[in-house]
Coordinates of C-alpha atoms and ligand atoms in Angstrom, one line a residue:
X1080 CA 0.0 0.0 0.0
X1081 CA 1.2 3.5 -0.7
X1082 CA 2.4 6.0 1.9
X1083 CA 1.4 9.7 2.1
X1084 CA 3.1 12.3 4.2
X1085 CA 0.7 15.2 5.0
X1086 CA 2.2 18.3 6.7
X1087 CA -0.1 20.1 9.2
X1088 CA -2.4 17.1 9.3
X1089 CA -3.3 17.3 13.0
X1090 CA -5.8 20.1 12.4
X1091 CA -8.3 21.5 9.9
X1092 CA -7.9 20.8 6.2
X1093 CA -4.8 18.5 6.7
X1094 CA -6.7 16.3 9.0
X1095 CA -9.7 16.1 6.6
X1096 CA -7.3 15.2 3.8
X1097 CA -5.7 12.5 6.0
X1098 CA -9.1 10.9 6.6
X1099 CA -9.8 10.7 2.9
X1100 CA -6.4 9.0 2.2
X1101 CA -7.0 6.7 5.2
X1102 CA -10.4 5.7 3.7
X1103 CA -8.5 4.9 0.4
X1104 CA -6.2 2.6 2.3
X1105 CA -3.0 4.7 2.4
X1106 CA -0.4 4.5 5.2
X1107 CA -0.2 8.0 6.7
X1108 CA 2.6 10.1 8.2
X1109 CA 1.0 12.8 10.3
X1110 CA 2.7 16.1 11.1
X1111 CA 1.7 19.2 13.0
X1112 CA 2.3 21.2 16.1
X1113 CA -0.9 20.2 18.0
X1114 CA 0.2 18.6 21.3
X1115 CA -2.2 15.7 20.8
X1116 CA -0.8 14.9 17.3
X1117 CA 0.3 11.3 18.3
X1118 CA -3.2 10.6 19.6
X1119 CA -4.9 11.9 16.4
X1120 CA -2.6 9.7 14.3
X1121 CA -3.4 6.6 16.4
X1122 CA -7.1 7.3 16.3
X1123 CA -7.3 7.7 12.5
X1124 CA -5.2 4.5 12.1
X1125 CA -7.6 2.5 14.4
X1126 CA -10.7 3.9 12.7
X1127 CA -9.6 3.2 9.2
X1128 CA -7.4 0.2 9.9
X1129 CA -4.3 1.7 8.2
X1130 CA -0.7 2.2 9.4
X1131 CA 0.0 5.7 10.8
X1132 CA 2.9 7.6 12.4
X1133 CA 3.3 11.1 13.7
X1134 CA 6.2 13.6 13.6
X1135 CA 6.1 16.9 15.5
X1136 CA 8.7 18.4 13.1
X1137 CA 8.7 22.2 13.0
X1138 CA 8.7 22.9 9.3
X1139 CA 10.7 26.1 9.9
X1140 CA 13.7 23.8 10.6
X1141 CA 15.1 22.0 7.6
X1142 CA 16.9 19.4 9.7
X1143 CA 13.5 18.5 11.3
X1144 CA 11.9 18.2 7.9
X1145 CA 14.6 15.7 6.8
X1146 CA 14.2 13.7 10.0
X1147 CA 10.4 13.6 9.5
X1148 CA 10.9 12.1 6.0
X1149 CA 13.4 9.6 7.3
X1150 CA 11.0 8.6 10.0
X1151 CA 8.2 8.1 7.5
X1152 CA 10.5 6.0 5.3
X1153 CA 11.7 3.8 8.2
X1154 CA 8.3 3.2 9.8
X1155 CA 5.8 3.3 6.8
X1156 CA 7.9 3.0 3.6
X1157 CA 9.0 5.5 1.0
X1158 CA 6.9 8.5 0.6
X1159 CA 4.8 8.1 -2.6
X1160 CA 2.6 11.1 -2.0
X1161 CA 3.5 14.4 -0.3
X1162 CA 0.8 16.8 0.7
X1163 CA 2.3 20.2 1.6
X1164 CA -0.6 21.5 3.6
X1165 CA 0.7 23.3 6.8
X1166 CA 0.1 27.0 6.6
X1167 CA -0.2 30.1 8.8
X1168 CA -1.8 33.5 8.4
X1169 CA -1.4 37.0 9.7
X1170 CA -3.5 40.0 8.7
X1171 CA -2.3 43.6 8.8
X1172 CA -1.9 46.6 6.5
X1173 CA 1.4 46.9 4.7
X1174 CA 2.7 49.8 6.9
X1175 CA 2.0 47.9 10.1
X1176 CA 3.1 44.4 9.0
X1177 CA 5.7 43.1 11.5
X1178 CA 9.0 42.0 9.9
X1179 CA 9.1 38.7 11.9
X1180 CA 5.5 37.8 10.8
X1181 CA 6.6 38.3 7.1
X1182 CA 9.5 35.8 7.6
X1183 CA 7.3 33.4 9.6
X1184 CA 4.5 33.2 6.9
X1185 CA 7.0 32.9 4.0
X1186 CA 8.9 30.3 6.1
X1187 CA 5.9 28.0 6.7
X1188 CA 3.8 28.6 3.6
X1189 CA 6.5 28.7 0.9
X1190 CA 10.0 27.8 2.1
X1191 CA 8.8 24.6 3.8
X1192 CA 6.9 23.5 0.6
X1193 CA 10.2 23.6 -1.2
X1194 CA 12.4 22.0 1.5
X1195 CA 9.9 19.2 2.2
X1196 CA 9.5 18.5 -1.6
X1197 CA 13.3 18.5 -1.9
X1198 CA 13.5 16.0 1.0
X1199 CA 11.3 13.4 -0.8
X1200 CA 12.6 14.2 -4.4
X1201 CA 15.5 11.8 -4.8
X1202 CA 13.5 8.9 -3.5
X1203 CA 10.6 9.7 -5.8
X1204 CA 13.0 10.1 -8.8
X1205 CA 14.6 6.7 -8.1
X1206 CA 11.2 5.0 -8.0
X1207 CA 10.0 6.8 -11.1
X1208 CA 6.8 7.8 -9.3
X1209 CA 5.7 10.6 -7.1
X1210 CA 2.8 12.9 -6.3
X1211 CA 3.2 16.3 -4.7
X1212 CA 0.1 18.2 -3.8
X1213 CA 0.4 21.7 -2.4
X1214 CA -2.6 23.1 -0.5
X1215 CA -2.4 26.7 -1.8
X1216 CA -5.4 29.0 -1.7
X1217 CA -7.6 31.2 -3.8
X1218 CA -5.0 33.7 -2.6
X1219 CA -2.5 31.8 -4.8
X1220 CA -4.6 33.1 -7.8
X1221 CA -5.9 36.5 -6.6
X1222 CA -5.2 39.0 -3.8
X1223 CA -7.0 40.6 -0.9
X1224 CA -6.0 43.6 1.2
X1225 CA -4.0 43.1 4.4
X1226 CA -2.6 39.7 3.5
X1227 CA 0.6 40.7 1.8
X1228 CA 2.8 37.9 3.2
X1229 CA 0.2 35.2 2.7
X1230 CA -0.7 36.2 -0.9
X1231 CA 3.0 36.5 -1.8
X1232 CA 3.7 33.0 -0.3
X1233 CA 0.7 31.4 -2.0
X1234 CA 1.5 33.0 -5.4
X1235 CA 5.1 31.7 -4.8
X1236 CA 3.6 28.2 -4.4
X1237 CA 1.8 28.6 -7.7
X1238 CA 5.2 29.2 -9.4
X1239 CA 7.0 26.5 -7.5
X1240 CA 4.3 24.0 -8.4
X1241 CA 5.0 24.6 -12.1
X1242 CA 8.8 24.2 -11.7
X1243 CA 8.4 20.9 -9.8
X1244 CA 6.0 19.7 -12.5
X1245 CA 8.5 20.5 -15.2
X1246 CA 11.5 18.9 -13.4
X1247 CA 9.4 16.0 -12.2
X1248 CA 7.9 15.1 -15.6
X1249 CA 10.7 12.8 -16.8
X1250 CA 10.4 10.8 -13.6
X1251 CA 6.6 10.6 -13.5
X1252 CA 6.5 12.9 -10.5
X1253 CA 3.4 15.2 -10.7
X1254 CA 3.0 18.4 -8.8
X1255 CA -0.2 20.3 -8.4
X1256 CA -1.8 22.9 -6.1
X1257 CA -5.3 22.9 -4.8
X1258 CA -6.6 26.5 -4.2
X1259 CA -9.5 26.4 -1.7
X1260 CA -11.8 29.3 -0.9
X1261 CA -12.8 29.8 2.7
X1262 CA -12.9 26.6 4.8
X1263 CA -14.1 26.8 8.4
X1264 CA -11.0 25.6 10.3
X1265 CA -9.1 26.9 13.3
X1266 CA -7.0 29.1 11.0
X1267 CA -10.2 30.8 9.6
X1268 CA -11.7 31.1 13.1
X1269 CA -8.6 33.2 14.0
X1270 CA -8.9 35.2 10.8
X1271 CA -12.6 36.0 11.5
X1272 CA -11.5 37.6 14.8
X1273 CA -8.5 39.4 13.2
X1274 CA -10.5 40.8 10.3
X1275 CA -13.2 41.9 12.7
X1276 CA -10.6 44.1 14.4
X1277 CA -9.0 45.4 11.2
X1278 CA -12.3 46.3 9.5
X1279 CA -14.1 47.3 12.7
X1280 CA -17.0 44.8 12.0
X1281 CA -18.8 42.1 13.9
X1282 CA -17.7 38.5 13.4
X1283 CA -21.0 37.6 11.6
X1284 CA -20.5 40.6 9.2
X1285 CA -16.9 39.4 8.4
X1286 CA -18.3 36.0 7.4
X1287 CA -21.1 37.4 5.3
X1288 CA -19.7 40.6 3.9
X1289 CA -16.0 39.8 3.5
X1290 CA -15.4 36.0 3.4
X1291 CA -18.5 34.5 1.7
X1292 CA -19.0 37.6 -0.3
X1293 CA -16.1 36.4 -2.5
X1294 CA -17.8 33.0 -3.2
X1295 CA -20.4 32.6 -5.9
X1296 CA -21.8 29.8 -3.8
X1297 CA -22.3 31.3 -0.4
X1298 CA -20.9 28.4 1.6
X1299 CA -17.6 27.4 3.2
X1300 CA -15.7 24.7 1.2
X1301 CA -15.9 21.3 3.0
X1302 CA -12.6 19.7 4.0
X1303 CA -13.9 16.4 2.6
X1304 CA -14.1 17.8 -0.9
X1305 CA -10.5 19.0 -0.7
X1306 CA -9.4 15.6 0.5
X1307 CA -11.2 13.8 -2.3
X1308 CA -9.6 16.0 -4.9
X1309 CA -6.2 15.3 -3.3
X1310 CA -6.8 11.5 -3.4
X1311 CA -7.8 11.8 -7.1
X1312 CA -4.6 13.7 -8.0
X1313 CA -2.6 11.0 -6.2
X1314 CA -4.4 8.2 -8.2
X1315 CA -3.4 6.7 -11.6
X1316 CA -6.3 8.7 -13.1
X1317 CA -4.5 11.9 -12.1
X1318 CA -1.2 11.0 -13.8
X1319 CA -1.5 13.6 -16.6
X1320 CA -2.6 16.5 -14.4
X1321 CA 0.6 18.4 -13.5
X1322 CA 1.7 22.0 -12.9
X1323 CA -1.9 23.0 -12.3
X1324 CA -3.3 25.3 -9.6
X1325 CA -6.8 23.9 -9.3
X1326 CA -9.5 26.2 -7.9
X1327 CA -11.9 24.8 -5.3
X1328 CA -13.2 28.2 -4.2
X1329 CA -16.9 28.2 -4.8
X1330 CA -16.5 30.5 -7.9
X1331 CA -14.4 33.2 -6.1
X1332 CA -11.9 33.7 -9.0
X1333 CA -14.6 33.6 -11.8
X1334 CA -15.2 37.3 -11.5
Ligands
LIG1509 P1 -5.1 25.0 10.6 O1 -4.6 26.2 11.5 O2 -6.4 24.4 11.1 O3 -4.0 23.9 10.4 C1 -2.7 24.3 10.1 C2 -1.8 23.1 10.4 O4 -0.4 23.5 10.1 C3 -1.8 22.7 11.9 O5 -1.7 21.3 12.1 C4 -0.5 23.3 12.4 O6 0.1 22.7 13.6 C5 0.4 23.2 11.2 N1 1.6 24.0 11.3 C6 1.6 25.4 11.3 N2 2.9 25.8 11.4 C7 3.7 24.7 11.4 C8 5.1 24.5 11.5 N3 6.0 25.5 11.6 N4 5.5 23.2 11.5 C9 4.7 22.2 11.4 N5 3.3 22.3 11.3 C10 2.9 23.6 11.3 O7 -5.3 25.6 9.2 P2 -6.1 25.1 7.9 O8 -7.2 26.1 7.7 O9 -6.5 23.7 8.0 O10 -5.0 25.4 6.7 C11 -4.4 24.4 6.1 C12 -3.8 24.9 4.7 O11 -4.9 25.3 3.9 C13 -2.9 26.1 4.9 O12 -1.8 26.0 4.0 C14 -3.8 27.3 4.5 O13 -3.1 28.4 4.0 C15 -4.7 26.6 3.4 N6 -6.0 27.2 3.2 C16 -6.9 27.4 4.2 C17 -8.1 28.0 3.9 C18 -9.2 28.1 4.9 O14 -10.2 28.8 4.7 N7 -9.1 27.5 6.1 C19 -8.4 28.5 2.6 C20 -7.4 28.3 1.6 C21 -6.2 27.7 1.9

C-alpha cells in the first residue's frame, strides 16, 4: 500500500485530507504542532485500519523536515505522495506588517513547501513515481487587502508547483496545487477575529460581507471535498494533471 506524508495534518484541512487518504487505504505520516498529534494519528489509524505515524517536526527547521521524511520511510515505507498543507496566516496593512511575521509566513507557507519537496525528491525520482500536492489558496490566484505575506507566499507556491511539475515530468512525478476558498477551520476562526478588528466589523459581518462575499456559492468549502480531490490527484487517473493550480473556491476567481 502507498504512503502519504501530510504536513499540518493534526488540524483543519490537513486532518480532513488525512481521513480521505485513510479511507482509500494509504499509510499516513501525520505532522503538525498540536500537542495531541500522536493521539490523532493513532485514532485515525484505528478507525480506518491503516498504518499511521506522527512527527512533531517544526517545518521552519530544515533538519527537522529531513528527520520527518526519514522517520516516514523507516516506519511506513518510501513517501509516494507528499501533501504540503501546513500554513499560517497574519492579517495587517502593509505599513503595520511586522517583519518577523513576514518571515514566519513565508517560512511555513512557501519555504517549507520547497524543502519538504526536496527531501522526498531523490526517492521519488529513483522509484519513477511521485505525487506532490500543495494546499495553496484562492490567494494563490488573486489577492486581498491586508494579506501581503500570505498572498505572496501562495503565489510563490503557484510558481514552485510549475517548476516541480517540469523537473518531475521525466520521472513521472506530478506536482499540483489545490486552491481552496474559505474553509471553516481553526485558521479561519482566527482570521474572523483578526478581520473583525482590522475592519471594525462584527464577526458575523466578516463572514457574510468579507469572506463568503467572495464566493459565488455562499458556503464554506468542506474539508472532505479538498481531501477527495487530493486522493484523485494521487491516483493513476491523475497522472496527466501536473503543474496546475486547481481552484476549489466556490467560484471566487470567476469574476
Ligand atoms: P489550521 O490552522 O487548522 O492547520 C494548520 C496546520 O499546520 C496545523 O496542524 C499546524 O500545527 C500546522 N503548522 C503550522 N505551522 C507549522 C510548522 N511550523 N511546522 C509544522 N506544522 C505547522 O489551518 P487550515 O485552515 O487547515 O489550513 C491548512 C492549509 O490550507 C494552509 O496552507 C492554508 O493556507 C490553506 N488554506 C486554508 C483555507 C481556509 O479557509 N481554512 C483556505 C485556503 C487555503
